[in-house]
Short mmCIF file of C-alpha atoms and ligand atoms in Angstrom, two decimals:
data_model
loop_
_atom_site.label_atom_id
_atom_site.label_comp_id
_atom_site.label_asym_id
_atom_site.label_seq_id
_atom_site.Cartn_x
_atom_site.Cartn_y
_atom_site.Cartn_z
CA UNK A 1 62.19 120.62 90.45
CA UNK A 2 63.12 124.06 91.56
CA UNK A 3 62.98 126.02 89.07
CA UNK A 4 59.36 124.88 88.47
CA UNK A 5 58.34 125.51 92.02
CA UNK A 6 60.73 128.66 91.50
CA UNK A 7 58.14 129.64 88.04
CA UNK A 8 54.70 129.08 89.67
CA UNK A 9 55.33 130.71 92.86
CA UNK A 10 56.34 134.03 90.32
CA UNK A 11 52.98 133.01 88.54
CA UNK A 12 51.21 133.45 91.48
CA UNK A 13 52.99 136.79 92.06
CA UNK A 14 51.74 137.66 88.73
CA UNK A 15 48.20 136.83 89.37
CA UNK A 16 48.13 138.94 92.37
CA UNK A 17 49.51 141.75 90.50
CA UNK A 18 46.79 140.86 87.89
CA UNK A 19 43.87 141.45 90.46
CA UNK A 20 45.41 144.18 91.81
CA UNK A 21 45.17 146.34 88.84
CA UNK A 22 41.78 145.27 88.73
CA UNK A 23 39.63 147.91 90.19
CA UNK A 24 36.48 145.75 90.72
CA UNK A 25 38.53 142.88 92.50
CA UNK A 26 40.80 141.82 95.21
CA UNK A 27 42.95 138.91 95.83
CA UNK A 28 41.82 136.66 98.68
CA UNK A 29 44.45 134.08 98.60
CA UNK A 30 46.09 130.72 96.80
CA UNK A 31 43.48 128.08 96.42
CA UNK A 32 44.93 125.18 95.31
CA UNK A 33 46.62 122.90 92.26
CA UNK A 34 45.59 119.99 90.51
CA UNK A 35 47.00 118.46 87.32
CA UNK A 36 46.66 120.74 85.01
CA UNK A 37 45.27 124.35 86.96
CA UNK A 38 45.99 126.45 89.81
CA UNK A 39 42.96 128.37 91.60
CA UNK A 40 42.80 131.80 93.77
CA UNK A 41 40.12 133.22 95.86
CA UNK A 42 39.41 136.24 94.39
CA UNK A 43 36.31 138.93 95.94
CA UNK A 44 34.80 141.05 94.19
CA UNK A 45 34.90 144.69 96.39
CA UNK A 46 31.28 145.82 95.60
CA UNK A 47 29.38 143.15 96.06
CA UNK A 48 32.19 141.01 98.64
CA UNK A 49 30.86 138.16 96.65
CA UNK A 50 33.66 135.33 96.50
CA UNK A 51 35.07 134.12 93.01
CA UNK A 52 37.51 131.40 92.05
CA UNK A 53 40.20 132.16 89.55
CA UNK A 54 41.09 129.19 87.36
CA UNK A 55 44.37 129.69 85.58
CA UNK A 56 46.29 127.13 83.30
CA UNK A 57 49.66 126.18 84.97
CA UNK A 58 52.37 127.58 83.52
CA UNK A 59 54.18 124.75 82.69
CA UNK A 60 51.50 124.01 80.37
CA UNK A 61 50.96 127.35 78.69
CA UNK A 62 52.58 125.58 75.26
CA UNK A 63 51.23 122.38 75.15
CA UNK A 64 48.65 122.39 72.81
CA UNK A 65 46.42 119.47 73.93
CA UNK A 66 46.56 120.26 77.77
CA UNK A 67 45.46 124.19 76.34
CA UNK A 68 42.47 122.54 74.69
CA UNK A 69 41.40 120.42 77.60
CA UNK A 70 41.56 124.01 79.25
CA UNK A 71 39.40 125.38 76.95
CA UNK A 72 36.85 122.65 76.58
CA UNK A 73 36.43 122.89 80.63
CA UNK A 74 35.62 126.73 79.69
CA UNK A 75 33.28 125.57 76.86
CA UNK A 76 31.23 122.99 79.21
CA UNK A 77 30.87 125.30 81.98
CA UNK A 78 29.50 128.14 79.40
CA UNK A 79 26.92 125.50 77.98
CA UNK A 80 25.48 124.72 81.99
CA UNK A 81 22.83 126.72 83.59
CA UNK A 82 22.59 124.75 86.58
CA UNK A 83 22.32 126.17 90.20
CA UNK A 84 24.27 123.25 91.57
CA UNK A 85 27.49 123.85 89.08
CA UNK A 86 29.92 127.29 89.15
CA UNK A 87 29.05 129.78 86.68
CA UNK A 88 31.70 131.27 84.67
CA UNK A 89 31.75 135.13 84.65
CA UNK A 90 34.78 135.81 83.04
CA UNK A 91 37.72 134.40 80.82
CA UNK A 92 40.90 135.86 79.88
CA UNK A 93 44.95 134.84 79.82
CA UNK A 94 47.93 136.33 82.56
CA UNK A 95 51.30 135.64 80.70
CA UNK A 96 49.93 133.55 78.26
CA UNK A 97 48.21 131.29 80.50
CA UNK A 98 44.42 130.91 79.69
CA UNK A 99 41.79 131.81 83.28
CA UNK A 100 38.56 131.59 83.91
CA UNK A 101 36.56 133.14 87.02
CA UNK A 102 33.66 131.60 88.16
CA UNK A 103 31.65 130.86 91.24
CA UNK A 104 32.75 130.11 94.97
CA UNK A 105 30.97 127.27 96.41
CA UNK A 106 31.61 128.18 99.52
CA UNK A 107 31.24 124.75 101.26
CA UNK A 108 33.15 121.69 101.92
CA UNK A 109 34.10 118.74 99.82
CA UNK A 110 33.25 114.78 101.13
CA UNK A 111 37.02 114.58 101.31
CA UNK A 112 37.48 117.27 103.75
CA UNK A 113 33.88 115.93 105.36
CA UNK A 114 35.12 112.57 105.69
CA UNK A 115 38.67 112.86 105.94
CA UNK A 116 38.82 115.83 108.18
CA UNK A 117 35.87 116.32 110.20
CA UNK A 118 35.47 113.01 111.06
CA UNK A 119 31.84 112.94 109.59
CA UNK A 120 29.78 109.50 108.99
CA UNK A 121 27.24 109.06 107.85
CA UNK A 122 24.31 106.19 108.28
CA UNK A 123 23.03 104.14 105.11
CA UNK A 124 19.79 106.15 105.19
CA UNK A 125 21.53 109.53 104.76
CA UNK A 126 24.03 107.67 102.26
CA UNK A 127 21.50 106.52 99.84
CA UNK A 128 19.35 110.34 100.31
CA UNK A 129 22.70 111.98 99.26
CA UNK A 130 23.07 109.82 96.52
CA UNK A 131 20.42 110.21 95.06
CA UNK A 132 19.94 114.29 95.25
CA UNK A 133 23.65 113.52 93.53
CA UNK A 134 21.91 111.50 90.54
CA UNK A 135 19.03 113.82 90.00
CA UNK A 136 22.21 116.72 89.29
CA UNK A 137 23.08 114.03 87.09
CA UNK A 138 20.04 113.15 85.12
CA UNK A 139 20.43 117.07 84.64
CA UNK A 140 24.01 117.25 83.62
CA UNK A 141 23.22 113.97 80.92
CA UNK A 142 19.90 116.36 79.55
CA UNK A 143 22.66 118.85 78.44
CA UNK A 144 24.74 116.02 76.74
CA UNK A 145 27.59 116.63 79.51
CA UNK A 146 29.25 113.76 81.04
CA UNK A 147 31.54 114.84 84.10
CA UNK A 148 33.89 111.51 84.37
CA UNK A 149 35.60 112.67 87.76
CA UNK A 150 32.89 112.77 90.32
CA UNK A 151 35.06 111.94 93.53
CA UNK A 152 34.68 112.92 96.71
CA UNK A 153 36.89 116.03 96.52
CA UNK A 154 34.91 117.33 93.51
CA UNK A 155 31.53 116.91 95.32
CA UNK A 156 30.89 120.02 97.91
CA UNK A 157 28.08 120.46 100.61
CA UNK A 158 26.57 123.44 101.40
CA UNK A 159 23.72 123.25 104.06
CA UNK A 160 21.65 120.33 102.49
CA UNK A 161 22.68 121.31 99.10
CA UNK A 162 25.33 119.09 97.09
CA UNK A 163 27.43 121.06 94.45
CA UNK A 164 29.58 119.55 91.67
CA UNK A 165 33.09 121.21 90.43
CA UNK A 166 36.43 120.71 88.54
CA UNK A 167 34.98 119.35 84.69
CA UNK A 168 38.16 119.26 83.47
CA UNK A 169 37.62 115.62 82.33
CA UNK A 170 33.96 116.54 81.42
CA UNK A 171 32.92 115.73 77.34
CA UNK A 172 30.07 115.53 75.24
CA UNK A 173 28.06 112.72 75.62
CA UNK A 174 28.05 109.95 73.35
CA UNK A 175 24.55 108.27 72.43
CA UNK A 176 25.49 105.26 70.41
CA UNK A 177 28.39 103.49 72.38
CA UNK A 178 28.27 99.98 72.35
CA UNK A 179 28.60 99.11 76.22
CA UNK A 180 30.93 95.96 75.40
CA UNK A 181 33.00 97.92 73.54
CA UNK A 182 34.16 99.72 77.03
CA UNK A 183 37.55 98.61 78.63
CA UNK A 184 37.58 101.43 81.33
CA UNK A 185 34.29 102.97 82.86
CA UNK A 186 36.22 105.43 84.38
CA UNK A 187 36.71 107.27 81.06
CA UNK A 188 33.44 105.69 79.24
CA UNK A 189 32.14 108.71 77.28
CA UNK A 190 28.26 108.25 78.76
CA UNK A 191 26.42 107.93 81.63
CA UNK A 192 28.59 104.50 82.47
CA UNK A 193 31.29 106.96 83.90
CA UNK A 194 29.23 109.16 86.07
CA UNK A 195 27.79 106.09 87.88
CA UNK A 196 30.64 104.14 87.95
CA UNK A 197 31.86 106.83 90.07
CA UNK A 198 28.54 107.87 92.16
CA UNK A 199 29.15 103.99 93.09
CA UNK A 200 32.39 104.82 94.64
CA UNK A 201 31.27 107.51 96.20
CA UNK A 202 28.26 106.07 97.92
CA UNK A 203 30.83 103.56 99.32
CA UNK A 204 33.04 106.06 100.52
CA UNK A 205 29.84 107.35 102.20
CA UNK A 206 28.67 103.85 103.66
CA UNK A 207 32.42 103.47 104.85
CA UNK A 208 32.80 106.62 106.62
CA UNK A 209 29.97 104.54 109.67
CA UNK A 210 32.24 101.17 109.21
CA UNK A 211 34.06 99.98 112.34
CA UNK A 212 36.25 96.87 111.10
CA UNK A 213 35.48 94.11 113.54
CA UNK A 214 38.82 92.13 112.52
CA UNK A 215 41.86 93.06 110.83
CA UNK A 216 41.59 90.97 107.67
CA UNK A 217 39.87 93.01 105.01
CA UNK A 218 37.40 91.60 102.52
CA UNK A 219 35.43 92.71 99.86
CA UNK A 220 32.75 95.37 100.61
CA UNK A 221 29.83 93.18 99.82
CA UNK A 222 31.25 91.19 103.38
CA UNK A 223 32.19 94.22 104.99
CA UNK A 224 29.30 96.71 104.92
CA UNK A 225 26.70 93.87 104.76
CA UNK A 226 23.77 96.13 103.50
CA UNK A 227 20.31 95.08 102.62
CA UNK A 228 20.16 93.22 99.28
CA UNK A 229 18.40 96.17 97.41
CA UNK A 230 21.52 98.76 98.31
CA UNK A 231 24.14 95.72 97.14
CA UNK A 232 22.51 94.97 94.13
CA UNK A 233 22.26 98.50 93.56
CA UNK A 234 25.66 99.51 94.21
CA UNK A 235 26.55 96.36 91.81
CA UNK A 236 24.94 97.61 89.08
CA UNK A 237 26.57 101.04 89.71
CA UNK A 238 30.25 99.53 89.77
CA UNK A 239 29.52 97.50 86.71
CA UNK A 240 29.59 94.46 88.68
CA UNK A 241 26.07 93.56 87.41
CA UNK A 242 24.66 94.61 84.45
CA UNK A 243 24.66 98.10 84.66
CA UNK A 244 22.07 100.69 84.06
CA UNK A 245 20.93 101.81 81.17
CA UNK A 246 20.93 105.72 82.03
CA UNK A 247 21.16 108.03 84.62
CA UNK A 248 17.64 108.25 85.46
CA UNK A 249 17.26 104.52 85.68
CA UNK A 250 19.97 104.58 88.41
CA UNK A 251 18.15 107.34 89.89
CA UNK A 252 14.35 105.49 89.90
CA UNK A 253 16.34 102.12 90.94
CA UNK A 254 17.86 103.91 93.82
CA UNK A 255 16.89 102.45 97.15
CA UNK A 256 14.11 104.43 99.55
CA UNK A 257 16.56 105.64 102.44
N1 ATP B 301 34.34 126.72 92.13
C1 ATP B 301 35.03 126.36 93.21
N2 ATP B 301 34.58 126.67 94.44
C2 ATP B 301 35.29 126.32 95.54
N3 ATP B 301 36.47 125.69 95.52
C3 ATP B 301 36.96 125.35 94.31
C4 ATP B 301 36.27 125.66 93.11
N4 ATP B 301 37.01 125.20 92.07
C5 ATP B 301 38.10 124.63 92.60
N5 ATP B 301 38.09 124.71 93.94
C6 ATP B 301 39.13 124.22 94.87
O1 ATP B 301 40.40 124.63 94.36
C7 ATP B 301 41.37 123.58 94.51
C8 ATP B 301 41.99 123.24 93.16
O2 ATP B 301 40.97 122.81 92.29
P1 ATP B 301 41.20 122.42 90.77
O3 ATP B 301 39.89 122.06 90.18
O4 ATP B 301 42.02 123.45 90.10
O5 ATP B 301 42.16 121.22 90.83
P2 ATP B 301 42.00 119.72 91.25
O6 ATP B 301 40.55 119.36 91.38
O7 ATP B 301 42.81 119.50 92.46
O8 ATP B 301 42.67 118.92 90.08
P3 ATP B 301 42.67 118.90 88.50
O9 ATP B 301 42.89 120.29 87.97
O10 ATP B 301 43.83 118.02 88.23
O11 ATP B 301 41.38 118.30 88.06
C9 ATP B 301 40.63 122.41 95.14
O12 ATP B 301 40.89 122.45 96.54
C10 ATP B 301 39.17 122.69 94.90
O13 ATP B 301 38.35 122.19 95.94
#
């Protein structure tokens, strides 16, 4: 609609104006939007180190639950001490919309790798990136955090060096679910969610070096035809066989690239 276009564009107005009466910052430029936030590039004129500005969107500065998901993406992040996540620095609100500033991972996402630059990638290199990607995890599950959104445009590279962002679906973890009792593993409150989607992602990696051979598409298990120990992992990833029982199982069961 457009007088919500109309609203955020004089948000982002107001977020400039923000930084600019900031005498340790300047504002780089408009990020992006997701859901629920809006970022900016923001650099900090000492040290020219680069920061991303996380603010609320407007349109949700008075809903209640969509301000607590806010805040409990502020809470996670101030719990982790990990080199590989964004460190908040600093939280605060611009017209009643709740910010955070935190780290720049100045890299690119597997989307943008993928999607964009064309990049593939062979099963050896697949299978070595998954499973720097599940030691982060086995890391993440030590602090009791389970992420629940780990898709390719939340997963960054920079050099050799994987980085993880956006935990606004991120919760505690919880110890004593009763696997049956899960209808979606997407939104499984354990470590059932984070390699649900790890699965996906390795596929997405494994895909990026497919070349269909026909155009009737089948299931991947025909498609990428991978050695038996990569399919029965990935099965037991997707749920599709019985699934681990943690993190760090996934991570010892994962295949020698
Ligand atoms: N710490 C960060 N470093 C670098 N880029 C970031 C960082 N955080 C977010 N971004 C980028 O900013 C954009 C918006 O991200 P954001 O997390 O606000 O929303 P989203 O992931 O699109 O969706 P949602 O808020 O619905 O989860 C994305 O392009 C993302 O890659």
């Amino acid at each position: 609609m457009w007088w919500k276009r109309l609203s955020e564009k004089s948000f982002d107005q107001a977020v400039e104006l923000y930084i600019a009466k900031h005498p340790d910052f300047s504002f780089k430029k408009f990020l992006g939007y997701g859901s629920y936030g809006r970022t900016y590039l923001i650099e900090d004129r000492s040290s020219a180190s680069l920061f991303v500005l996380k603010c609320l969107r407007p349109k949700h500065r008075h809903h209640q639950k969509t301000i607590q998901k806010f805040q409990q993406e502020i809470h996670i992040l101030q719990q982790l001490s990990l080199p590989y996540v964004p460190t908040i620095h600093s939280t605060g609100t611009i017209q009643d919309c709740p910010f955070f500033m935190m780290d720049y991972v100045n890299g690119q996402t597997f989307e943008q790798l993928i999607f964009q630059n064309g990049a593939k990638f062979s099963t050896a290199q697949s299978l070595a990136i998954t499973k720097q990607l599940l030691e982060q995890i086995v890391q993440l599950h030590n602090y009791d955090i389970v992420h629940r959104d780990l898709r390719i445009p939340n997963i960054l590279l920079v050099g050799q060096q994987l980085h993880i962002i956006d935990f606004g679906l991120a919760t505690t973890y919880k110890k004593q679910i009763d696997i049956s009792t899960i209808e979606n593993p997407k939104r499984a409150e354990n470590h059932i969610s984070d390699l649900y989607f790890v699965g996906h992602f390795l596929l997405f990696l494994l895909y990026s070096d497919y070349k269909p051979s026909n155009k009737k598409e089948k299931a991947w298990q025909q498609e990428l035809k991978l050695p038996s120990n990569v399919q029965d992992f990935l099965e037991r990833l997707l749920w599709i066989q019985e699934p681990f029982a943690s993190a760090l199982e996934a991570l010892q069961s994962c295949p020698h690239p």
